């Protein structure tokens, strides 16, 4: 079985929006991953929920040690993290009002369907079950029902059937991150990416100075970035992480996906004009 915890962050941002993050753990590594994460959390003495929003001078070094254990697990192939976002300069072309209203569901579906490369995970064709644990879905009533129906519809896709990947009834659940440590540590990574991509590290108050907490958050982001570079030398935070073959979507421990619609227009108002811009290539098309 694959356990996948997912969460979402800023739906809008200065440059980037619709952040989704996920962490996957295989059943054979489940107990070890939880034990090692729990052990470091106890060791550093954190009793509250671990969240990007709680990063400060008091938690900084403690969070860095937790991040180090997380990336050790990623490097050992015992967990995988995927981060999804879209650059606001790329505007999907000819969306109707209904599609715009369901933006959350549509993008989340693409994230779950593609970002972990599930269809490349099972070359031996054994029966694989996926347990999907979503943190606090902002959906109710018919919207929630239609979203869950779409997720279960993955079972009907030819590529999922050929890969023998199944999401059974009841295997999609809404959870509270306070009770799920993998979600908490992934939230720190997701928050760091959103923070940096939207230039929050540059924000200044009316006195022209940067807030102390933002300085601390930037240091933690740099620590996370350093650990990513160990897995992907030359890593570029703002583009889809390059892969050499489609199966790498499954095999790689850490990947970014900068989602670009198949048909789009460009709005230069959302670009960082002081940097050279290149249109990212969407490997997931």
Short mmCIF file of N, CA and C in Angstrom, two decimals, residues 98-180:
data_model
loop_
_atom_site.label_atom_id
_atom_site.label_comp_id
_atom_site.label_asym_id
_atom_site.label_seq_id
_atom_site.Cartn_x
_atom_site.Cartn_y
_atom_site.Cartn_z
N UNK A 98 -17.74 27.75 -14.86
CA UNK A 98 -17.80 26.52 -14.06
C UNK A 98 -16.41 25.97 -13.80
N UNK A 99 -15.57 25.99 -14.83
CA UNK A 99 -14.20 25.51 -14.67
C UNK A 99 -13.41 26.40 -13.71
N UNK A 100 -13.63 27.70 -13.80
CA UNK A 100 -12.94 28.61 -12.89
C UNK A 100 -13.39 28.39 -11.44
N UNK A 101 -14.67 28.11 -11.26
CA UNK A 101 -15.19 27.89 -9.91
C UNK A 101 -14.62 26.62 -9.29
N UNK A 102 -14.30 25.65 -10.14
CA UNK A 102 -13.79 24.37 -9.65
C UNK A 102 -12.27 24.26 -9.82
N UNK A 103 -11.60 25.40 -9.83
CA UNK A 103 -10.15 25.40 -10.01
C UNK A 103 -9.45 24.51 -8.99
N UNK A 104 -9.85 24.61 -7.73
CA UNK A 104 -9.23 23.80 -6.67
C UNK A 104 -9.31 22.32 -7.00
N UNK A 105 -10.51 21.84 -7.33
CA UNK A 105 -10.71 20.42 -7.61
C UNK A 105 -9.93 19.97 -8.84
N UNK A 106 -9.96 20.79 -9.89
CA UNK A 106 -9.31 20.41 -11.15
C UNK A 106 -7.80 20.28 -10.98
N UNK A 107 -7.19 21.27 -10.31
CA UNK A 107 -5.74 21.24 -10.13
C UNK A 107 -5.34 20.15 -9.14
N UNK A 108 -6.13 19.96 -8.10
CA UNK A 108 -5.82 18.92 -7.12
C UNK A 108 -5.87 17.55 -7.78
N UNK A 109 -6.84 17.35 -8.65
CA UNK A 109 -6.97 16.09 -9.38
C UNK A 109 -5.72 15.85 -10.23
N UNK A 110 -5.25 16.88 -10.93
CA UNK A 110 -4.05 16.73 -11.74
C UNK A 110 -2.84 16.39 -10.87
N UNK A 111 -2.76 17.02 -9.71
CA UNK A 111 -1.66 16.76 -8.78
C UNK A 111 -1.64 15.29 -8.36
N UNK A 112 -2.78 14.78 -7.94
CA UNK A 112 -2.84 13.40 -7.46
C UNK A 112 -2.64 12.41 -8.61
N UNK A 113 -3.22 12.70 -9.74
CA UNK A 113 -3.12 11.80 -10.89
C UNK A 113 -1.70 11.67 -11.40
N UNK A 114 -0.97 12.78 -11.45
CA UNK A 114 0.31 12.80 -12.17
C UNK A 114 1.57 12.93 -11.33
N UNK A 115 1.49 13.67 -10.22
CA UNK A 115 2.73 14.19 -9.64
C UNK A 115 3.62 13.13 -9.00
N UNK A 116 3.07 12.05 -8.51
CA UNK A 116 3.90 11.00 -7.94
C UNK A 116 4.27 9.92 -8.96
N UNK A 117 3.77 10.05 -10.18
CA UNK A 117 4.10 9.05 -11.19
C UNK A 117 3.61 7.66 -10.81
N UNK A 118 2.42 7.58 -10.21
CA UNK A 118 1.92 6.30 -9.71
C UNK A 118 1.87 5.22 -10.78
N UNK A 119 1.57 5.60 -12.01
CA UNK A 119 1.44 4.59 -13.07
C UNK A 119 2.78 3.98 -13.46
N UNK A 120 3.88 4.57 -12.98
CA UNK A 120 5.22 4.02 -13.26
C UNK A 120 5.80 3.29 -12.04
N UNK A 121 4.99 3.14 -11.00
CA UNK A 121 5.51 2.64 -9.73
C UNK A 121 5.48 1.13 -9.58
N UNK A 122 4.85 0.45 -10.53
CA UNK A 122 4.55 -0.97 -10.29
C UNK A 122 4.88 -1.84 -11.50
N UNK A 123 6.16 -1.88 -11.91
CA UNK A 123 6.52 -2.63 -13.12
C UNK A 123 6.24 -4.12 -13.03
N UNK A 124 6.18 -4.68 -11.82
CA UNK A 124 5.91 -6.12 -11.66
C UNK A 124 4.42 -6.43 -11.68
N UNK A 125 3.59 -5.37 -11.66
CA UNK A 125 2.16 -5.57 -11.82
C UNK A 125 1.43 -6.17 -10.63
N UNK A 126 2.03 -6.09 -9.46
CA UNK A 126 1.33 -6.58 -8.28
C UNK A 126 0.16 -5.66 -7.95
N UNK A 127 -0.77 -6.15 -7.16
CA UNK A 127 -1.93 -5.35 -6.79
C UNK A 127 -1.53 -4.30 -5.76
N UNK A 128 -1.66 -3.01 -6.12
CA UNK A 128 -1.24 -1.92 -5.24
C UNK A 128 -2.45 -1.06 -4.87
N UNK A 129 -2.58 -0.80 -3.59
CA UNK A 129 -3.67 0.01 -3.08
C UNK A 129 -3.11 1.35 -2.61
N UNK A 130 -3.83 2.44 -2.89
CA UNK A 130 -3.41 3.79 -2.50
C UNK A 130 -4.37 4.32 -1.44
N UNK A 131 -3.80 4.76 -0.34
CA UNK A 131 -4.58 5.41 0.72
C UNK A 131 -4.27 6.89 0.67
N UNK A 132 -5.26 7.71 0.38
CA UNK A 132 -5.08 9.15 0.19
C UNK A 132 -5.66 9.90 1.38
N UNK A 133 -4.80 10.67 2.07
CA UNK A 133 -5.18 11.37 3.29
C UNK A 133 -5.02 12.87 3.06
N UNK A 134 -6.14 13.58 2.95
CA UNK A 134 -6.15 14.99 2.56
C UNK A 134 -6.45 15.86 3.77
N UNK A 135 -5.63 16.87 3.98
CA UNK A 135 -5.80 17.76 5.12
C UNK A 135 -6.88 18.81 4.85
N UNK A 136 -7.95 18.76 5.64
CA UNK A 136 -8.98 19.80 5.65
C UNK A 136 -9.37 20.32 4.27
N UNK A 137 -10.12 19.54 3.53
CA UNK A 137 -10.59 19.97 2.21
C UNK A 137 -11.56 21.16 2.36
N UNK A 138 -11.34 22.24 1.60
CA UNK A 138 -12.25 23.39 1.67
C UNK A 138 -13.46 23.19 0.76
N UNK A 139 -14.05 22.01 0.83
CA UNK A 139 -15.18 21.68 -0.05
C UNK A 139 -16.31 21.11 0.79
N UNK A 140 -17.53 21.42 0.39
CA UNK A 140 -18.69 20.89 1.09
C UNK A 140 -19.75 20.46 0.09
N UNK A 141 -20.65 19.60 0.54
CA UNK A 141 -21.80 19.21 -0.25
C UNK A 141 -21.46 18.65 -1.60
N UNK A 142 -22.17 19.10 -2.66
CA UNK A 142 -21.97 18.56 -4.00
C UNK A 142 -20.54 18.74 -4.52
N UNK A 143 -19.88 19.85 -4.17
CA UNK A 143 -18.51 20.07 -4.63
C UNK A 143 -17.58 19.00 -4.06
N UNK A 144 -17.74 18.69 -2.79
CA UNK A 144 -16.92 17.65 -2.16
C UNK A 144 -17.20 16.29 -2.79
N UNK A 145 -18.47 16.01 -3.00
CA UNK A 145 -18.86 14.72 -3.58
C UNK A 145 -18.30 14.54 -4.98
N UNK A 146 -18.37 15.60 -5.79
CA UNK A 146 -17.88 15.50 -7.17
C UNK A 146 -16.37 15.35 -7.21
N UNK A 147 -15.68 16.01 -6.26
CA UNK A 147 -14.22 15.87 -6.19
C UNK A 147 -13.83 14.44 -5.84
N UNK A 148 -14.48 13.88 -4.82
CA UNK A 148 -14.18 12.50 -4.44
C UNK A 148 -14.51 11.52 -5.56
N UNK A 149 -15.60 11.79 -6.26
CA UNK A 149 -15.97 10.94 -7.39
C UNK A 149 -14.89 10.96 -8.45
N UNK A 150 -14.32 12.15 -8.71
CA UNK A 150 -13.25 12.27 -9.71
C UNK A 150 -12.01 11.50 -9.28
N UNK A 151 -11.66 11.57 -7.99
CA UNK A 151 -10.50 10.84 -7.50
C UNK A 151 -10.70 9.34 -7.67
N UNK A 152 -11.87 8.85 -7.29
CA UNK A 152 -12.14 7.41 -7.44
C UNK A 152 -12.21 7.00 -8.90
N UNK A 153 -12.52 7.95 -9.77
CA UNK A 153 -12.57 7.68 -11.21
C UNK A 153 -11.18 7.32 -11.77
N UNK A 154 -10.12 7.65 -11.04
CA UNK A 154 -8.78 7.26 -11.48
C UNK A 154 -8.70 5.75 -11.69
N UNK A 155 -9.49 5.01 -10.92
CA UNK A 155 -9.51 3.55 -11.07
C UNK A 155 -9.95 3.10 -12.45
N UNK A 156 -10.72 3.96 -13.14
CA UNK A 156 -11.27 3.61 -14.45
C UNK A 156 -10.33 3.97 -15.60
N UNK A 157 -9.26 4.71 -15.30
CA UNK A 157 -8.32 5.09 -16.35
C UNK A 157 -7.49 3.89 -16.78
N UNK A 158 -7.29 3.78 -18.08
CA UNK A 158 -6.57 2.62 -18.62
C UNK A 158 -5.17 2.51 -18.02
N UNK A 159 -4.48 3.66 -17.88
CA UNK A 159 -3.11 3.61 -17.37
C UNK A 159 -3.04 3.14 -15.93
N UNK A 160 -4.06 3.48 -15.13
CA UNK A 160 -4.09 3.00 -13.75
C UNK A 160 -4.43 1.51 -13.70
N UNK A 161 -5.32 1.08 -14.59
CA UNK A 161 -5.67 -0.34 -14.64
C UNK A 161 -4.49 -1.19 -15.09
N UNK A 162 -3.76 -0.71 -16.10
CA UNK A 162 -2.58 -1.44 -16.57
C UNK A 162 -1.51 -1.52 -15.49
N UNK A 163 -1.40 -0.45 -14.69
CA UNK A 163 -0.40 -0.43 -13.63
C UNK A 163 -0.87 -1.18 -12.38
N UNK A 164 -2.15 -1.59 -12.38
CA UNK A 164 -2.75 -2.31 -11.25
C UNK A 164 -2.70 -1.47 -9.97
N UNK A 165 -3.00 -0.17 -10.13
CA UNK A 165 -3.06 0.78 -9.02
C UNK A 165 -4.52 1.06 -8.69
N UNK A 166 -4.90 0.94 -7.42
CA UNK A 166 -6.31 1.06 -7.05
C UNK A 166 -6.50 1.98 -5.84
N UNK A 167 -7.54 2.81 -5.91
CA UNK A 167 -7.99 3.59 -4.77
C UNK A 167 -9.38 3.08 -4.42
N UNK A 168 -9.46 2.28 -3.38
CA UNK A 168 -10.72 1.62 -3.05
C UNK A 168 -11.65 2.54 -2.27
N UNK A 169 -12.94 2.18 -2.27
CA UNK A 169 -13.93 2.96 -1.53
C UNK A 169 -13.49 3.11 -0.09
N UNK A 170 -13.51 4.34 0.40
CA UNK A 170 -13.11 4.61 1.77
C UNK A 170 -11.64 4.91 1.95
N UNK A 171 -10.86 4.77 0.87
CA UNK A 171 -9.42 5.01 0.98
C UNK A 171 -9.03 6.46 0.72
N UNK A 172 -10.01 7.32 0.50
CA UNK A 172 -9.76 8.76 0.46
C UNK A 172 -10.42 9.34 1.70
N UNK A 173 -9.60 9.95 2.55
CA UNK A 173 -10.13 10.44 3.82
C UNK A 173 -9.63 11.86 4.09
N UNK A 174 -10.47 12.64 4.76
CA UNK A 174 -10.08 13.98 5.21
C UNK A 174 -9.51 13.85 6.61
N UNK A 175 -8.33 14.43 6.84
CA UNK A 175 -7.66 14.25 8.13
C UNK A 175 -7.26 15.60 8.71
N UNK A 176 -6.92 15.56 9.99
CA UNK A 176 -6.43 16.74 10.71
C UNK A 176 -4.92 16.60 10.86
N UNK A 177 -4.19 17.59 10.35
CA UNK A 177 -2.73 17.50 10.35
C UNK A 177 -2.14 17.36 11.75
N UNK A 178 -2.86 17.80 12.77
CA UNK A 178 -2.35 17.69 14.14
C UNK A 178 -2.08 16.25 14.53
N UNK A 179 -2.77 15.32 13.86
CA UNK A 179 -2.64 13.91 14.20
C UNK A 179 -1.76 13.15 13.21
N UNK A 180 -1.16 13.87 12.23
CA UNK A 180 -0.40 13.21 11.18
C UNK A 180 0.94 13.91 10.99
#
